[in-house]
XYZ file of C-alpha atoms in Angstrom:
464
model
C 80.347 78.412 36.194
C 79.541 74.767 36.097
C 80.783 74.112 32.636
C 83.761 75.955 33.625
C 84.953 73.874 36.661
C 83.940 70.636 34.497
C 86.252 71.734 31.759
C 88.767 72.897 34.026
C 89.055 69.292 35.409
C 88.931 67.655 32.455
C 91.762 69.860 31.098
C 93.911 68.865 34.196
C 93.413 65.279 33.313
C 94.479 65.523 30.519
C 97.191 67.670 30.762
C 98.718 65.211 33.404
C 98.338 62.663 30.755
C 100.229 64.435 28.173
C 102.722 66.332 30.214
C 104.394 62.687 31.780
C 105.689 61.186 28.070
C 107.494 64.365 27.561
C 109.558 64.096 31.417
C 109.810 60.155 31.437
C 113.810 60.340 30.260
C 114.493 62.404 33.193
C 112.347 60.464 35.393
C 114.155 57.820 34.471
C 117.355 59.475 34.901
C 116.653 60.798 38.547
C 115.080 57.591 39.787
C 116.739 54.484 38.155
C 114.240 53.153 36.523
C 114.592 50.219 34.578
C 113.400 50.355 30.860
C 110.067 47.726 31.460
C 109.604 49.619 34.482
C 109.263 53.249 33.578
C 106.949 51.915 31.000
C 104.615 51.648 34.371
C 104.659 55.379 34.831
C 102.089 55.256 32.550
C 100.738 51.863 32.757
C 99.801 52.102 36.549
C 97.600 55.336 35.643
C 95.798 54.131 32.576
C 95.000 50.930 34.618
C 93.502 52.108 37.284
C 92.094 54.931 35.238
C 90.212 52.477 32.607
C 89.031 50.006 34.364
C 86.919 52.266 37.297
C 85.084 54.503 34.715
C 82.185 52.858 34.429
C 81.965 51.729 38.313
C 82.777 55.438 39.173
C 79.893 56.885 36.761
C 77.491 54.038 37.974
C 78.260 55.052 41.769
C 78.060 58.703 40.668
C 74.647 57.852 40.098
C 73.838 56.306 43.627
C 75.397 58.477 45.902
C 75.505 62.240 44.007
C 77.582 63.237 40.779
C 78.846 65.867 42.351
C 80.081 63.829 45.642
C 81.705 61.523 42.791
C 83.235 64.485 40.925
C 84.189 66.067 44.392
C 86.278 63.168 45.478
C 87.938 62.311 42.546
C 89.377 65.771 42.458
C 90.583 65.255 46.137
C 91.869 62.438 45.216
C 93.687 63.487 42.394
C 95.498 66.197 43.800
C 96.639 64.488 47.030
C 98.300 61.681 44.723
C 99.479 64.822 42.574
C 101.596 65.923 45.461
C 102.484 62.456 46.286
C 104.074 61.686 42.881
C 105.841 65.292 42.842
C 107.557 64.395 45.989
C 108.240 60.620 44.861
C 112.085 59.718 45.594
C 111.512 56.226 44.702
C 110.333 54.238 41.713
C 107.705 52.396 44.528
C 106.463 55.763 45.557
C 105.935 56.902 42.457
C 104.106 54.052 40.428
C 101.760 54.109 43.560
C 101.269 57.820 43.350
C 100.403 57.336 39.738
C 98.080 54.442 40.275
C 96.198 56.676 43.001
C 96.015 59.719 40.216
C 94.252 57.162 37.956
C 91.884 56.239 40.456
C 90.864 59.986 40.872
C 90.810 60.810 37.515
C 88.230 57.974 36.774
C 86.280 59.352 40.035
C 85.911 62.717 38.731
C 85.709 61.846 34.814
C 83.625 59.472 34.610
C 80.362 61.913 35.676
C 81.827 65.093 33.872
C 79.603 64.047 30.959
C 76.968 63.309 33.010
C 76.556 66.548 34.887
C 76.749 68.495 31.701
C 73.655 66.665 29.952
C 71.541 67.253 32.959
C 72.565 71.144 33.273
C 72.102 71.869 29.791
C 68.466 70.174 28.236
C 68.517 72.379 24.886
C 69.850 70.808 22.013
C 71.864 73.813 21.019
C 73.507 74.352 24.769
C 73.918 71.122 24.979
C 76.048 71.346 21.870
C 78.183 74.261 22.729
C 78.716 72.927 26.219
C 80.105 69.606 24.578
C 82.149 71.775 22.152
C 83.749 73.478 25.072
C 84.224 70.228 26.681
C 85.807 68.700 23.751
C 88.394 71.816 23.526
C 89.599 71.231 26.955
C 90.931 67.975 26.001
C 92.323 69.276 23.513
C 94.087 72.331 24.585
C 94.875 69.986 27.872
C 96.868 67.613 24.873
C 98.599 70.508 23.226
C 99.461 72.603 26.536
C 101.306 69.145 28.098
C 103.302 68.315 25.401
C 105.392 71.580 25.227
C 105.020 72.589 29.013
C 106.226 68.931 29.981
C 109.374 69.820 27.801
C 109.474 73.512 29.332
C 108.811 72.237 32.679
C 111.218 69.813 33.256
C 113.774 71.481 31.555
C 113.591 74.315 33.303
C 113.155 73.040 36.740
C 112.782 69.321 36.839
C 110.147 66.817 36.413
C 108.802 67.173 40.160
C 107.412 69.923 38.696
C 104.918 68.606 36.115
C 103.034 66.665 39.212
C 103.450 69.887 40.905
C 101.615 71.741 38.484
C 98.573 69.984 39.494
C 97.896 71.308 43.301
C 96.798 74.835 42.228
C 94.205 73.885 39.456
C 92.992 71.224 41.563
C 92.503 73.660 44.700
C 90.708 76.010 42.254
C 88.375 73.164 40.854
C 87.668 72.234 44.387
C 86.928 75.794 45.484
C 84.831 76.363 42.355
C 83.027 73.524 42.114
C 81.441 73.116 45.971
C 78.970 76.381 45.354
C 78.833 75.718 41.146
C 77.651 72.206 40.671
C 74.584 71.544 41.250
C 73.650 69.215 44.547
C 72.178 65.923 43.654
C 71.832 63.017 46.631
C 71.565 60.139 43.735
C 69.510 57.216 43.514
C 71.192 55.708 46.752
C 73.712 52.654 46.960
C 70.127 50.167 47.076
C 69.263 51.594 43.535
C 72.466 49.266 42.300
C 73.840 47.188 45.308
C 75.419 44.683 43.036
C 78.362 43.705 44.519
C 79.606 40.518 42.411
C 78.634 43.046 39.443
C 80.928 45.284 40.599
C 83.878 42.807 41.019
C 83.070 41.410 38.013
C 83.540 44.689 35.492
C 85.950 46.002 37.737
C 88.536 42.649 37.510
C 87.432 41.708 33.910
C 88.264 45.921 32.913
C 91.655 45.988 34.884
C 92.792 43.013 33.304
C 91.664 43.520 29.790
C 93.562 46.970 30.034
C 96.898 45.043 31.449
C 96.729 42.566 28.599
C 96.205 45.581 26.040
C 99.135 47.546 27.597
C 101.787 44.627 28.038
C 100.765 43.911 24.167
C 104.292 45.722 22.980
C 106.168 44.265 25.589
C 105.473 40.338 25.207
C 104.017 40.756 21.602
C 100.843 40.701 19.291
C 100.799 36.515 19.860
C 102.115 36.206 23.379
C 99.597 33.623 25.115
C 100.862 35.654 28.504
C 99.402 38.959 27.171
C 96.638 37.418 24.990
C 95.604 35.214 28.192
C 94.768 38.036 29.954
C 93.115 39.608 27.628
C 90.658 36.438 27.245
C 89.765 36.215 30.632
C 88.857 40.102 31.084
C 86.667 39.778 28.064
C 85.657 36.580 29.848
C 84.761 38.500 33.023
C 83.246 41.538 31.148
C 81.165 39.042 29.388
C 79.834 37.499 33.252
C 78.899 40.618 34.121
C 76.474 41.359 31.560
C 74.978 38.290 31.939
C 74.609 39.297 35.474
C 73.075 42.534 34.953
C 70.836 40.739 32.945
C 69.175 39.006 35.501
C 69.940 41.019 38.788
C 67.682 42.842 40.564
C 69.175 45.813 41.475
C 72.048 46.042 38.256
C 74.564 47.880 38.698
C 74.737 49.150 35.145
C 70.743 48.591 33.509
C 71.046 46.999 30.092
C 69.082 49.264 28.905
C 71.128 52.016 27.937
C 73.033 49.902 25.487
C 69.604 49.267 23.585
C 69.810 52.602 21.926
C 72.199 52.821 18.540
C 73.294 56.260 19.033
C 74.663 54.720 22.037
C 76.455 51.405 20.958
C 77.122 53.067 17.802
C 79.046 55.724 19.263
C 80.957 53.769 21.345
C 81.779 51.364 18.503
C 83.211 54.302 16.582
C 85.056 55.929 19.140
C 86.970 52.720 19.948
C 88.054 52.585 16.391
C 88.401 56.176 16.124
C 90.655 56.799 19.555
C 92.454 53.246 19.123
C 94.019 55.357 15.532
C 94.097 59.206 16.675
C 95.711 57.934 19.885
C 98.249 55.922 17.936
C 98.952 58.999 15.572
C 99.794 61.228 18.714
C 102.523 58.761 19.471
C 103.887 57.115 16.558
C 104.043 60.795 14.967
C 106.191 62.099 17.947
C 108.611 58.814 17.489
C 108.958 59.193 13.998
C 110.023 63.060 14.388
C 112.435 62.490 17.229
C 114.120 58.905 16.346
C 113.678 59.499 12.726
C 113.922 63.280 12.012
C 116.486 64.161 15.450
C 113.710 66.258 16.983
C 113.956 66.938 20.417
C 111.423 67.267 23.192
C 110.502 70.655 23.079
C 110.241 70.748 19.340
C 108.243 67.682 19.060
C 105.650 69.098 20.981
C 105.919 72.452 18.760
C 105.705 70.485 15.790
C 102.121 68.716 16.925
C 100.677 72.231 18.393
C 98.818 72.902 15.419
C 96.962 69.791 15.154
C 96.073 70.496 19.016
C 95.352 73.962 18.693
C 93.063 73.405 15.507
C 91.157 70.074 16.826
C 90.759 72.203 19.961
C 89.231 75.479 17.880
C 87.080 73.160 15.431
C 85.497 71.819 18.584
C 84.872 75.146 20.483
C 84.235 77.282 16.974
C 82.543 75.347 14.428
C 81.672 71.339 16.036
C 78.036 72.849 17.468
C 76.230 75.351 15.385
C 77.787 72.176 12.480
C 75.989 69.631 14.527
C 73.037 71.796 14.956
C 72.597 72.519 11.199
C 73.298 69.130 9.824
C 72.926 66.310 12.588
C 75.970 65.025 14.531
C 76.193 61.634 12.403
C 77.064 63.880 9.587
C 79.408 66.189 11.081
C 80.351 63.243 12.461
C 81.308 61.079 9.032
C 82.559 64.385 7.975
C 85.393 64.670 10.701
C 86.414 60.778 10.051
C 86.844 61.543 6.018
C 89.434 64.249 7.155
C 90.998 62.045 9.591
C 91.260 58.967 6.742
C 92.936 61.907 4.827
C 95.557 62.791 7.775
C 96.688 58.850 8.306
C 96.857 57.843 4.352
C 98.851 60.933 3.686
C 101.214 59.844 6.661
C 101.347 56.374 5.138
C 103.696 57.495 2.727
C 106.340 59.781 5.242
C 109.767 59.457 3.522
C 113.366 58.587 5.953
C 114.306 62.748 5.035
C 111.092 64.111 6.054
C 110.128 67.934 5.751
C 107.860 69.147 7.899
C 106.286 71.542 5.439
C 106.184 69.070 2.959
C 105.295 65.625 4.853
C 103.750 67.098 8.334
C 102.053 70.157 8.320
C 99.743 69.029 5.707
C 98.933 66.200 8.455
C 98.619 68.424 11.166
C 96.048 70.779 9.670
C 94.163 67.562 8.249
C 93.869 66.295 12.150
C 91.566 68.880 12.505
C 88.434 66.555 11.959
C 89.140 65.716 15.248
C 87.194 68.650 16.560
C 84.362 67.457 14.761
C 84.588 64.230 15.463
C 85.265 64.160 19.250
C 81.979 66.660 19.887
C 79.553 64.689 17.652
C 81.225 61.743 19.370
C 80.146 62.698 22.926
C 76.807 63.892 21.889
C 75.307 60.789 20.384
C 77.135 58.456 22.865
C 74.887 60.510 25.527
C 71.980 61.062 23.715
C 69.934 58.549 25.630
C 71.441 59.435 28.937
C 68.686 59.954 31.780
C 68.821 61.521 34.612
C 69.068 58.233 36.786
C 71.545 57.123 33.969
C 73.807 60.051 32.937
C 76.369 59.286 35.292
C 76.824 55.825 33.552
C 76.262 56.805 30.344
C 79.536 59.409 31.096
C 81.071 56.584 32.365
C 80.235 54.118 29.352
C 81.785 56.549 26.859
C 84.912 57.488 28.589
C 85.585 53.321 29.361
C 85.188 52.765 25.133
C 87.775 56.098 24.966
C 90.365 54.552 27.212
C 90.059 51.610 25.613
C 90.404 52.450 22.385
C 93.503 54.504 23.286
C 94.940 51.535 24.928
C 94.477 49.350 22.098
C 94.985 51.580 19.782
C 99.111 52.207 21.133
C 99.919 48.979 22.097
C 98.318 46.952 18.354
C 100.005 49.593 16.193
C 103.089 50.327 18.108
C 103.789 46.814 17.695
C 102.706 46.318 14.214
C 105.417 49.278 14.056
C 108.053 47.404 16.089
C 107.747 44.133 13.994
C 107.662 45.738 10.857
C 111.203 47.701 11.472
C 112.770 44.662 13.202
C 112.120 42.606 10.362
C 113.634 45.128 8.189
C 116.659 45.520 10.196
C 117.215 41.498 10.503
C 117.693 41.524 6.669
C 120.157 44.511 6.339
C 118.020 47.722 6.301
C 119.189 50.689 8.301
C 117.378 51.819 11.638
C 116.077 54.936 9.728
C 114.694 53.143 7.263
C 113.358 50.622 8.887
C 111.542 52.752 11.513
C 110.146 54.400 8.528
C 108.504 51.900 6.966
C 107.423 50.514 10.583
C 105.657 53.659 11.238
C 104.084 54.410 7.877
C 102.969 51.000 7.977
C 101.125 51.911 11.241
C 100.209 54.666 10.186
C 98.369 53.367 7.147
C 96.599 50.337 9.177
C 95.320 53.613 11.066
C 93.566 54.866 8.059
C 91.987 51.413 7.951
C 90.678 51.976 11.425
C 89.013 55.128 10.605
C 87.348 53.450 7.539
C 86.048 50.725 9.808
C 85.007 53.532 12.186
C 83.279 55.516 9.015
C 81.646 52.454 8.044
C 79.608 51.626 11.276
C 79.048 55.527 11.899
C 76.930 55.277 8.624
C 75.209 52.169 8.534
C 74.581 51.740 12.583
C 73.836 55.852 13.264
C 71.246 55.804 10.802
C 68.217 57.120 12.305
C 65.425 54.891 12.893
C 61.940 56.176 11.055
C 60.504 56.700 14.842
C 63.472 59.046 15.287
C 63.490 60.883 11.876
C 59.552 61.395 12.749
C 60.558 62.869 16.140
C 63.120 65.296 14.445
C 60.580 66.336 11.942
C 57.649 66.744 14.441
C-alpha cells in the first residue's frame, strides 16, 4: 500500500510536468501571455522544484519523511486548484511556483521511504522498477491527455486533474506510510547551510533555464550560473566543518553514489532534451499537431515504462545494476545517433519508430539509476540521499533543454542567415542536437564503467 501511494505521487508529478507543454498555446491564448513570459509557466515550477530537493529530503530526515511527504502533497494540490482557477498571468506563475515547492516537499523523500520499507535486495529492486514506471507512464499519460484535455474542455482542466489524485494520495498515505518522528531539527540546525544550497541551487537553475533566452555566452545567464556554483561550492565547505551539517559529507564518499549522480546528469541532461527536441521536430518540421505528437512518442513511454516494471529488476538482480545499467545507455547511444541523421521529409516508420522502440533502455537505465544512487542511503540519511538524486535529475533535465535547445537554435539560425529554408534549417539544428546527445550518453557510459566499478572490499562482500 505504501509503494502504491509513493508511486501514485510520483506519477502526479510527473504527469503535471508533462501535461503543461502540451496546453501552453492555449494558456497563452486565454491569458495574454507574452512569448518570454509563458516560458515562466514552466520556469517558475522547475525553479522552485530544483533547487528545494535536497533541503526538503534533508528536513525529511529531521522532522519525519512522512510529515515531509504529507505536506508536500497538501501543498501541491492547494496550488493545483490555485493554478486551475488562475485568471491572470500573476496568479498563475505564483500558483506554479507553489506546485514546485510541493512537488520537491513530497519528492524529494519518495526514494527515501522506499529503501527503508523494502531491505531485500530483490524488493528493493521491484519496488524501484515500479517506481521508475510511474514516471514513466506519468510522461506518456500527460502528453496525450494534455492534448485531450484541453481540447476538449480547456486548459483549467489539466491543473484540475490534480485535486482527486492528490485527495486519494492524502487519504492513502496517512494509515500506509509508515510513522517516523526523524532525527529532530538539532540533528542538522544549519541555517547559513541551508541559505547557502538553497540560493546557490535556485540560481544555478535560473541561469540554466534563461540559457536559450540570452544565449550559450551571455555573461547575464553565465553570471548567474557562476555564482550558484559559487554558493553551492560555500556550502560544502561549510558542511565540512559544521557541527550539526545539514547534509553530512559523507554520503558523497561512496562511488555508487557520486557515480550515479554523475551519470544521471549526463544521462537526463540528453533523454530530457530528446523528449523535447523530438516533439519540435515532428510538429514544426513534420506539421504534427498536439494530439499526434504525443501519439507519436507513446511508445517510447509505454516501453521505457514496461522495461522498468517487467524486466529492469530480476535484470539487475541477475547481472548487477552497473551492467544493466551500461546496457540501457548502449541502447540509448543507439536511439540519439540514429536521430542524428532525421531527414526534412521524415517518415515515422522509417526515421521514428525505430527511435522510439530504441528509447527503451530507458527502463533500464532509470531503475539501475535509482538503485546505486541509494545504495548507501541510511536510515538517518535516506531522506537526503532521495533528495541528492532527484537534485542531479532536475538538473540534468535543466541543462540538458536549455544547452541543446540552443545548440539547436544557433545551428538553424545560422543556416537561415545564409539562405537555407526554415525546414531545413531546423533539421539540421535538431539532428545536430540530437547527435551532441549521443555524445552525452557516451560521456555518461564512460564514467558508469570506470567510476561504478566495484571496489575489491565490495566484490568480496557480494561474493561472501
Amino acid at each position: 500500500m505504501a509503494l502504491g501511494v509513493i508511486a501514485t505521487g510520483t506519477l502526479m508529478i510527473i504527469l503535471d510536468g508533462s501535461i503543461v507543454t502540451v496546453a501552453m498555446p492555449a494558456i497563452q491564448s486565454d491569458l495574454n501571455f507574452t512569448p518570454t513570459g509563458l516560458s515562466w509557466v514552466v520556469n517558475a515550477y522547475l525553479i522552485a522544484f530544483g533547487s528545494l530537493l535536497l533541503l526538503a529530503g534533508r528536513l525529511g530526515d529531521l522532522i519525519g519523511r512522512k510529515r515531509m511527504f504529507l505536506a508536500g502533497t497538501v501543498v501541491f494540490t492547494a496550488a493545483s486548484l490555485l493554478a486551475g482557477v488562475a485568471a491572470t498571468p500573476a496568479v498563475l506563475l505564483a500558483a506554479r511556483f507553489l506546485q514546485g515547492v510541493g512537488s520537491a516537499m513530497a519528492a524529494a523523500v519518495g526514494l527515501g521511504i522506499l529503501v527503508t520499507l523494502f531491505a531485500d535486495p530483490r524488493e528493493r529492486a521491484r519496488a524501484i522498477g515500479v517506481f521508475s514506471f510511474t514516471g514513466a507512464a506519468g510522461a506518456s499519460i500527460g502528453q496525450v491527455l494534455g492534448g485531450v484535455l484541453t481540447d476538449a474542455l480547456d486548459w483549467h482542466w489539466i491543473f484540475f486533474i490534480n485535486l482527486p489524485l492528490g485527495a486519494a494520495v492524502l487519504a492513502l498515505a496517512v494509515p500506509a506510510l509508515p510513522a517516523d518522528r526523524g532525527l529532530g531539527l538539532r540533528a542538522g540546525a544549519d541555517v547559513w547551510g541551508a541559505l547557502l544550497i538553497t540560493a546557490g541551487l535556485m540560481l544555478s537553475i535560473y541561469g540554466v533555464v534563461n540559457i536559450e533566452a540570452y544565449g550559450a555566452g551571455s555573461l547575464r545567464a553565465g553570471g548567474l550560473v557562476a555564482v550558484g556554483i559559487g554558493l553551492v561550492a560555500a556550502f560544502v565547505v561549510r558542511q565540512a566543518r559544521a557541527r550539526t551539517p545539514l547534509m553530512p559529507l559523507r554520503i558523497l564518499r561512496s562511488r555508487a553514489v557520486a557515480g550515479a549522480n554523475i551519470t544521471q546528469v549526463l544521462t537526463l541532461a540528453a533523454m530530457f532534451a530528446f523528449q523535447v527536441l523530438a516533439a519540435l521536430y515532428m510538429q514544426q518540421v513534420l506539421g504534427y499537431g498536439a494530439l499526434e505528437t504525443g501519439l507519436a512518442m507513446l511508445p517510447a513511454a509505454v516501453l521505457i515504462g514496461a522495461v522498468s516494471l517487467g524486466a529492469s529488476a530480476r535484470l539487475a538482480t541477475r547481472f548487477g545494476e552497473r551492467t544493466v545499467l551500461l546496457a540501457g545507455l548502449v541502447l540509448l547511444a543507439g536511439a540519439l545517433g540514429y536521430l542524428a541523421r532525421v531527414p526534412v521529409q521524415g517518415q515515422y516508420v522509417a526515421d521514428l519508430l525505430p527511435v522510439m522502440l530504441l528509447i527503451s533502455g530507458g527502463g533500464l537505465v532509470l531503475p539501475a539509476l535509482a538503485g546505486l544512487g541509494m545504495s548507501a542511503a541510511s536510515e538517518e540519511d535516506a531522506g537526503l540521499a532521495s533528495g541528492l538524486f532527484n537534485t542531479t535529475q532536475q538538473i540534468g533535465m535543466a541543462l540538458g533543454v536549455a544547452v541543446l535547445s540552443t545548440l539547436a537554435a544557433s545551428r538553424a539560425n545560422s543556416l537561415m542567415e545564409s539562405g537555407s529554408s526554415r525546414t531545413t534549417a531546423l533539421t539540421e539544428g535538431y539532428r545536430l542536437a540530437f547527435g551532441a546527445g549521443a555524445g552525452l550518453i557516451a560521456v555518461a557510459f564512460v564514467v558508469a564503467l570506470v567510476v561504478l566499478r566495484p571496489t575489491q572490499a565490495e566484490t568480496a562482500r557480494s561474493a561472501s
